[in-house]
mmCIF file of C-alpha atoms and ligand atoms in Angstrom:
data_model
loop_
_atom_site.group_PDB
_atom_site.id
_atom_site.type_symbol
_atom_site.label_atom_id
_atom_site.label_comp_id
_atom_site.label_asym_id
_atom_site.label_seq_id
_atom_site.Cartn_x
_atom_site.Cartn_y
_atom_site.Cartn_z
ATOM 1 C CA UNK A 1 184.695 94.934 102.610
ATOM 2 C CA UNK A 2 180.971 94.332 103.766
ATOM 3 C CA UNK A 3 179.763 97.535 105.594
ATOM 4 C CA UNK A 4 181.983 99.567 108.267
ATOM 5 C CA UNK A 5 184.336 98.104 110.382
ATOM 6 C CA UNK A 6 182.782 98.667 114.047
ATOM 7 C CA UNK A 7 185.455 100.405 116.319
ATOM 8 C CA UNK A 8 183.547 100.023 119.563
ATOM 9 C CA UNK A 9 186.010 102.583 121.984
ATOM 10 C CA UNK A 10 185.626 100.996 125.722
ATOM 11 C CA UNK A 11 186.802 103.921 128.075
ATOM 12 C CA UNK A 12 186.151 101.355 130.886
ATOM 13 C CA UNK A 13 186.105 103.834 134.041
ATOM 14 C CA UNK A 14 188.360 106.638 132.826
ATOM 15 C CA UNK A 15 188.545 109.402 132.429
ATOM 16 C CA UNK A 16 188.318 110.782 135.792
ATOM 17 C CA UNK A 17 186.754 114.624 135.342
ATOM 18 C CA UNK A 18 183.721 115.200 132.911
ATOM 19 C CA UNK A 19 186.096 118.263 131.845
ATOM 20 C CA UNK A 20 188.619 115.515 130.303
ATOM 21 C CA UNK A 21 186.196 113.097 128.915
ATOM 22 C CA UNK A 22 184.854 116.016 126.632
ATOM 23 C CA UNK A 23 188.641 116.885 125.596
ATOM 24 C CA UNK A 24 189.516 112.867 124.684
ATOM 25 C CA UNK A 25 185.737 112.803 123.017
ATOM 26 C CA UNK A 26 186.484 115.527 120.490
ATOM 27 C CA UNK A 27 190.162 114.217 119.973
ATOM 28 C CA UNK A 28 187.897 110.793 119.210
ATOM 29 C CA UNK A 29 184.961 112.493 116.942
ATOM 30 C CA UNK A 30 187.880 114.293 114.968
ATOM 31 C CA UNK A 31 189.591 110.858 114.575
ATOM 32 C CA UNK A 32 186.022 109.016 113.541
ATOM 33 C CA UNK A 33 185.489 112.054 111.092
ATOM 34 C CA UNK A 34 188.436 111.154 108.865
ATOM 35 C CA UNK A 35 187.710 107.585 108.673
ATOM 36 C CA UNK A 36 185.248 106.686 106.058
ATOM 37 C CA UNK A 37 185.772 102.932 106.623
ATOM 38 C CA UNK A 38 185.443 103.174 110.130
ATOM 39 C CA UNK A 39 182.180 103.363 112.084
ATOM 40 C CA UNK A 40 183.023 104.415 116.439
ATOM 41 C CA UNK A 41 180.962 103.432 119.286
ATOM 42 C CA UNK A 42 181.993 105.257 122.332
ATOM 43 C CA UNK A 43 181.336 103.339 126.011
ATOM 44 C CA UNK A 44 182.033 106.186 128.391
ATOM 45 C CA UNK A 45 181.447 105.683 132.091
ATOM 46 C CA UNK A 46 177.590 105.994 132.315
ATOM 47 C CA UNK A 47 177.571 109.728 134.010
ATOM 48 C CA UNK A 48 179.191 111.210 130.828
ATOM 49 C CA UNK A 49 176.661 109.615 128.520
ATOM 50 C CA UNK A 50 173.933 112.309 128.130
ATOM 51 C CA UNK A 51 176.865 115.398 128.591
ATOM 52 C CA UNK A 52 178.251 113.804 125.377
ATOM 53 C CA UNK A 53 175.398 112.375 123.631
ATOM 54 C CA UNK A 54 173.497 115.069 123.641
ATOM 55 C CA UNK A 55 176.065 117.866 122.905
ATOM 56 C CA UNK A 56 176.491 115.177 119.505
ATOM 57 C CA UNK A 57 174.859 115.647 116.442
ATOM 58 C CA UNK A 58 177.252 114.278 113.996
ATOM 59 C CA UNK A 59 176.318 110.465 112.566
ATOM 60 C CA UNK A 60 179.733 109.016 112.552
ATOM 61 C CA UNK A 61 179.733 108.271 116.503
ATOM 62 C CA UNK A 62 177.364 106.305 118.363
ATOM 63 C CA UNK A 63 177.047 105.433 121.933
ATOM 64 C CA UNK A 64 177.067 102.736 124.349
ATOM 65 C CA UNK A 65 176.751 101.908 128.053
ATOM 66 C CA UNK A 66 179.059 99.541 129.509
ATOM 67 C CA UNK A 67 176.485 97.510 131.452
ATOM 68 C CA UNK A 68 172.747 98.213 132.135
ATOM 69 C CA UNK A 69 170.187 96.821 135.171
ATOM 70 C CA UNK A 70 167.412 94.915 132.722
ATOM 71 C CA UNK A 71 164.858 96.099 134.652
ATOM 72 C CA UNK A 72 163.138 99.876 133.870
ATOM 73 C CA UNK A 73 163.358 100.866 137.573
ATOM 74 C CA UNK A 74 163.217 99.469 140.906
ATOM 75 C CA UNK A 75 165.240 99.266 144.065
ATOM 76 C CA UNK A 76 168.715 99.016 143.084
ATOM 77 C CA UNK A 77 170.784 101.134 144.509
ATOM 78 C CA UNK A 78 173.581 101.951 142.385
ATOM 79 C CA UNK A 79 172.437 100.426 139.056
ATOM 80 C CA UNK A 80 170.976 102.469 135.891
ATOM 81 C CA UNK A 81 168.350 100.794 133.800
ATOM 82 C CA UNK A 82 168.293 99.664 130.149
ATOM 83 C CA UNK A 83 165.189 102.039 129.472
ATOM 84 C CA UNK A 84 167.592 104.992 130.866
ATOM 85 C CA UNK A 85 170.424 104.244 128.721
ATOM 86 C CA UNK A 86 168.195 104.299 125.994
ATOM 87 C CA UNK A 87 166.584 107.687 126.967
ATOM 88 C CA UNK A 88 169.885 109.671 126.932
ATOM 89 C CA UNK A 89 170.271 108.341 123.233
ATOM 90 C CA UNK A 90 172.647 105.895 123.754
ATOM 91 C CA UNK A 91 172.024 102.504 121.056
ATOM 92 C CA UNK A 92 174.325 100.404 122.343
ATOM 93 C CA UNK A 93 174.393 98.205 125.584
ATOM 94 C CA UNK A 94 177.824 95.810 126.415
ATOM 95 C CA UNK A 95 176.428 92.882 128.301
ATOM 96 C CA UNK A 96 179.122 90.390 130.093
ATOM 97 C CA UNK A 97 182.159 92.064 129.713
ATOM 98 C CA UNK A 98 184.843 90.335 131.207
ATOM 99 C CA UNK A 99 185.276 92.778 134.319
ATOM 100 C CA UNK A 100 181.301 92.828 134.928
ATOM 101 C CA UNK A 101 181.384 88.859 134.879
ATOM 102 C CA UNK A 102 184.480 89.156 137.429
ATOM 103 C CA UNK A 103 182.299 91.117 139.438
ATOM 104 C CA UNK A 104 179.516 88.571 139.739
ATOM 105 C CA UNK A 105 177.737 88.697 136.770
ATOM 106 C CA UNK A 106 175.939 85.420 135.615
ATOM 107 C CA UNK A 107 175.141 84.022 132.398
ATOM 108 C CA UNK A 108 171.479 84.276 133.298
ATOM 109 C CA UNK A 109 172.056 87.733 133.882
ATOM 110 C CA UNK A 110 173.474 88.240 130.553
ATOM 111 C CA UNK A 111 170.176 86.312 128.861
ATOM 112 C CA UNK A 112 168.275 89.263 130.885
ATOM 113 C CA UNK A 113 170.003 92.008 129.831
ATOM 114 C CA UNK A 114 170.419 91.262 126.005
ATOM 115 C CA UNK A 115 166.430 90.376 125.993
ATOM 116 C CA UNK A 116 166.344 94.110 127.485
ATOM 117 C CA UNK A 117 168.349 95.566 125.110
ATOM 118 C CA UNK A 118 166.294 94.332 122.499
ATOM 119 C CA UNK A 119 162.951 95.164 124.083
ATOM 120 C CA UNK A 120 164.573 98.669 124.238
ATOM 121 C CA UNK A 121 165.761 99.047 120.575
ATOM 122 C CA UNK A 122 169.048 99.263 121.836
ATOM 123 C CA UNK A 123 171.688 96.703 120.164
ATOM 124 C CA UNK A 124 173.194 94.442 122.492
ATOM 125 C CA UNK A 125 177.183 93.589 122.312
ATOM 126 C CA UNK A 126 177.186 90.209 123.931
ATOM 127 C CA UNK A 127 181.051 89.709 125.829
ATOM 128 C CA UNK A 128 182.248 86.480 126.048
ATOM 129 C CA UNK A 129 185.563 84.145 126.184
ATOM 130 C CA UNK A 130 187.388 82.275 127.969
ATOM 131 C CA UNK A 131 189.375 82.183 131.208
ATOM 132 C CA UNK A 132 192.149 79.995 129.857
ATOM 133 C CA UNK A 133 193.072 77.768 126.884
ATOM 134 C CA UNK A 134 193.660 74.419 127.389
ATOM 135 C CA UNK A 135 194.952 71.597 125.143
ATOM 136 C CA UNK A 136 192.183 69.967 124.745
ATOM 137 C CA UNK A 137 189.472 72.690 123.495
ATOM 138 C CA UNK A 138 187.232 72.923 126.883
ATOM 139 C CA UNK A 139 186.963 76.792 126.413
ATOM 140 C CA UNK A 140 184.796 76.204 122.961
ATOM 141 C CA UNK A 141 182.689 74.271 125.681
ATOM 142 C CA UNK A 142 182.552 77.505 127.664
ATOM 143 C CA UNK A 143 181.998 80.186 125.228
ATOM 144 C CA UNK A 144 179.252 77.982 124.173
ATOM 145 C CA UNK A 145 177.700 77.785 127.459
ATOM 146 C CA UNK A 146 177.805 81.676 127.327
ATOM 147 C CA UNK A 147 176.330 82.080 123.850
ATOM 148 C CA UNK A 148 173.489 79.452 125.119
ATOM 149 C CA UNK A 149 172.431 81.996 127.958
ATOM 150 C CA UNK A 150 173.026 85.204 126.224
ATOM 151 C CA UNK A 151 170.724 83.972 123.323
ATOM 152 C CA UNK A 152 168.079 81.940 125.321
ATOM 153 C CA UNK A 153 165.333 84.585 124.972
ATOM 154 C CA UNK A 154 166.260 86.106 122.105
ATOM 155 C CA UNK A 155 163.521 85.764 119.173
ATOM 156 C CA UNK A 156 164.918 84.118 116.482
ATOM 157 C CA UNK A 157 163.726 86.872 114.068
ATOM 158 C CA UNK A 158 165.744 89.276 116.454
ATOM 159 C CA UNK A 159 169.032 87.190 116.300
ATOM 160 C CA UNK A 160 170.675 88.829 113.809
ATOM 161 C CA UNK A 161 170.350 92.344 116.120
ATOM 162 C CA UNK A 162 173.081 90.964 118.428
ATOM 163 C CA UNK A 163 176.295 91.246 118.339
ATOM 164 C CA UNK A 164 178.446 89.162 119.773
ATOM 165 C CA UNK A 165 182.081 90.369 121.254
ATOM 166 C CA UNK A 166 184.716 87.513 121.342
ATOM 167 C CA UNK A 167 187.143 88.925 124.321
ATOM 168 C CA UNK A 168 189.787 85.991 125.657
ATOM 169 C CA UNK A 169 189.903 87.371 129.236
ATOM 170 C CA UNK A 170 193.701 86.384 128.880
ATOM 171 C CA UNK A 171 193.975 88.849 126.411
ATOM 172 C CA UNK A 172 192.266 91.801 127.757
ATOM 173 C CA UNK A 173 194.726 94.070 129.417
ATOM 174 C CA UNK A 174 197.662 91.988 128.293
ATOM 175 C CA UNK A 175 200.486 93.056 126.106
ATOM 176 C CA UNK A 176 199.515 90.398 122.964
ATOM 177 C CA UNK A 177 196.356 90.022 121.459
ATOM 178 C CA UNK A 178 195.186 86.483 120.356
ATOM 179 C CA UNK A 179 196.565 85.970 116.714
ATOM 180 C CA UNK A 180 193.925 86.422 113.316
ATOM 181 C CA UNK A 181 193.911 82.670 112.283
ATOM 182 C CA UNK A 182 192.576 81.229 116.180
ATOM 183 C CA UNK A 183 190.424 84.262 115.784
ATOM 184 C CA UNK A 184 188.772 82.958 112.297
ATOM 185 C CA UNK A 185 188.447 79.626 114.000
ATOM 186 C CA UNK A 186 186.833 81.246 117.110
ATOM 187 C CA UNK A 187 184.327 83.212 114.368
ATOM 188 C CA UNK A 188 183.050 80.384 112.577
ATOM 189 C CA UNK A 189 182.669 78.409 115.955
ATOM 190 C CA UNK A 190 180.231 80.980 117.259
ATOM 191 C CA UNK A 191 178.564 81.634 114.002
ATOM 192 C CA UNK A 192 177.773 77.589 113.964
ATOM 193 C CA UNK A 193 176.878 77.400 117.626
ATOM 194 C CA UNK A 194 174.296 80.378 117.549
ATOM 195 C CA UNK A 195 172.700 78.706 113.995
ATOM 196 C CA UNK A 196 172.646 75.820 115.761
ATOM 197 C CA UNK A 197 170.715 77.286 118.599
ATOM 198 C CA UNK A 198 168.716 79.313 116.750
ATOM 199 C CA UNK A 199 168.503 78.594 112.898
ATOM 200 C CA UNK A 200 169.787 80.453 109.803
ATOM 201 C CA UNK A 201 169.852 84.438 111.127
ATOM 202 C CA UNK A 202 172.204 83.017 113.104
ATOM 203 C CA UNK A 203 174.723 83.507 110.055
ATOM 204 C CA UNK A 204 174.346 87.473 110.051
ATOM 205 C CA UNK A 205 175.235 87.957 113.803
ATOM 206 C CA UNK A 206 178.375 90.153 113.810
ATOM 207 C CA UNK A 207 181.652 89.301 115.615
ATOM 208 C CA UNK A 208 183.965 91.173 116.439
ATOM 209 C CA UNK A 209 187.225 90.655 118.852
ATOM 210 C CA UNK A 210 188.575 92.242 121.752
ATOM 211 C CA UNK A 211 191.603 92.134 123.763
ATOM 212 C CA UNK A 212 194.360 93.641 123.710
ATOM 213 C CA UNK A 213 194.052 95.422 120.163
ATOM 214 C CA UNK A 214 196.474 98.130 119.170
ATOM 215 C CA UNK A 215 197.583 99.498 116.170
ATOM 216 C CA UNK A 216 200.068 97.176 115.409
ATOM 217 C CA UNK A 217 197.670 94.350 115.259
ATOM 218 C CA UNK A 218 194.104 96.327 114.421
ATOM 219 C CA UNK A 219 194.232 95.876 110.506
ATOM 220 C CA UNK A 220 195.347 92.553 110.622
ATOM 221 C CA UNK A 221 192.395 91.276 112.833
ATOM 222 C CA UNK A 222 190.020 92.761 110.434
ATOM 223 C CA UNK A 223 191.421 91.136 106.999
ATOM 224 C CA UNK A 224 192.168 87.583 108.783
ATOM 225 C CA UNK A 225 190.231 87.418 111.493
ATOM 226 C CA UNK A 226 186.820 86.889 110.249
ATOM 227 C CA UNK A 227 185.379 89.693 112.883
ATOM 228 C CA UNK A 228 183.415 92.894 111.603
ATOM 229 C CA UNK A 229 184.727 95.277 114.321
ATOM 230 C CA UNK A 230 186.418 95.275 117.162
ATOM 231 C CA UNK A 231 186.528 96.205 121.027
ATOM 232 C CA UNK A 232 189.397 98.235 122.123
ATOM 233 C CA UNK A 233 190.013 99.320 125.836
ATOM 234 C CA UNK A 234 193.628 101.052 126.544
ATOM 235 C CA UNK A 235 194.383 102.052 123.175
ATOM 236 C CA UNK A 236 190.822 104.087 123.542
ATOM 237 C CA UNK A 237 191.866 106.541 125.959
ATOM 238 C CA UNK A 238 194.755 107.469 124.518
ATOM 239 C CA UNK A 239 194.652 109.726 121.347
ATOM 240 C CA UNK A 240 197.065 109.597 119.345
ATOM 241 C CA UNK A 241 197.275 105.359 119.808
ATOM 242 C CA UNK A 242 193.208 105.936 118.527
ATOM 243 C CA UNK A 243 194.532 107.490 116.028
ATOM 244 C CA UNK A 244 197.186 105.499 114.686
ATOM 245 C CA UNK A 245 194.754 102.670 114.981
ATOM 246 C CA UNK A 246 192.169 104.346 112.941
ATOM 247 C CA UNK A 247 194.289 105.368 110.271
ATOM 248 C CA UNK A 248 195.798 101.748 109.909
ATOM 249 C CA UNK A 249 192.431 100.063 109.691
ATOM 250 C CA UNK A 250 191.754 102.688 106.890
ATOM 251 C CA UNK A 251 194.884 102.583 104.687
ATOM 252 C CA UNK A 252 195.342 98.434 105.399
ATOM 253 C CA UNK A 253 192.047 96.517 106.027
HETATM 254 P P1 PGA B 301 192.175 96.168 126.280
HETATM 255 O O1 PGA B 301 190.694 95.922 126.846
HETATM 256 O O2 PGA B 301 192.021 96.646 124.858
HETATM 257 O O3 PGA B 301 192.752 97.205 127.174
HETATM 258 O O4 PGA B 301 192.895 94.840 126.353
HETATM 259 C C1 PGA B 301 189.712 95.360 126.042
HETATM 260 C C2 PGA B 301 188.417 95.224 126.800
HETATM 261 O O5 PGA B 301 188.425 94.898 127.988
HETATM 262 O O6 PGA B 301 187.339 95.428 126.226
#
């Protein structure tokens, strides 16, 4: 095994009371604790970032924010900036998740925001994946078109900092996740696209795969799948599915 597998934990907007989010974050941080093979990323909703980050000071958890305005202030109501996130020790920004694209985002927006991320020191997780599969391949045509944009103004010395987050947007939320071997061939698609795009560092980007993970088919992903980590959503919130997912990426992966 090269390095810790990345568990990044995507709370998405739960839970709903500051009071709860500190409960499910110590049932997580005890989880993380146990696992030497396992390294967390928590995405909380962006309000509970600095309550939990800085209340932290164990190494085994880092943190994210689930989307980011590139800019470092301005008039946009409603929106928190990359250079915030960064100031309230988070080191981790998702760009173009699935529910932020549904919601408008664009793939220029995404080129913006990983560019920020970088500026920042923060490491961007770069969403993408398709709407649908089709017979005849067209989604490698549009995961492509999203690595393209993502990557545009990344410097090439810098393209290794990215990592990029492989989430079929029919998987996410759905009751099967998308099986290890389609995965591998997904992996080595987007490892040849971004050297393609952007030469040789291109081979150290990590992948890792979202949608739809659970315990059942966590450890399995790992050892097939050709991803370093994955993204997990429902299975984040709850506990003791965490933990059962933890603890079968660390006795079978
Ligand atoms: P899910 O969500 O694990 O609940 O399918 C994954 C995601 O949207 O990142």
């Amino acid at each position: 095994m090269a390095g810790k597998h990345v568990i990044v934990a995507n709370w998405k907007m739960h839970p709903a009371s500051l009071r709860e989010a500190k409960k499910l974050f110590e049932a997580t941080r005890k989880i993380a604790d146990k696992a030497s093979r396992v390294s967390v990323v928590i995405a909380p909703p962006a309000l509970f970032l600095t309550p939990l980050s800085t209340g932290y000071k164990g190494k085994k958890i880092a943190f994210a924010a689930q989307n980011a305005h590139e800019g470092d202030g301005g008039a946009f109501t409603g929106d928190i900036a990359v250079a915030q996130v960064e100031d309230v020790k988070a080191h981790y920004l998702l760009v173009g998740h699935a529910e932020r694209r549904a919601a408008g985002e664009t793939n220029d927006d995404t080129r913006k925001k990983v560019a920020s991320a970088l500026y920042y020191g923060l490491t961007p997780v770069l969403c993408v994946g398709e709407h649908v599969r089709t017979q005849n391949g067209e989604h490698f045509g549009f995961v492509r078109d999203q690595l393209k944009a993502g990557f545009q103004s990344v410097d090439p010395n810098a393209v290794g900092k990215v990592i990029v987050a492989y989430e079929p947007v029919w998987a996410i939320g759905s009751e099967e996740a998308m099986s290890p071997r389609e995965m591998h061939e997904m992996a080595i698609f987007i490892r040849k696209t971004i050297v393609e795009l952007h030469g040789a560092k291109g081979h150290s980007v990590k992948i890792l795969y979202g949608g739809a993970v659970n315990e059942q088919n966590a450890a399995q992903m790992l050892q097939f799948g050709d991803v370093a980590g994955l993204l997990v959503g429902r299975a984040s919130i709850n506990p003791k599915e965490f933990a059962a997912l933890v603890e079968s990426i660390q006795t079978n992966s």
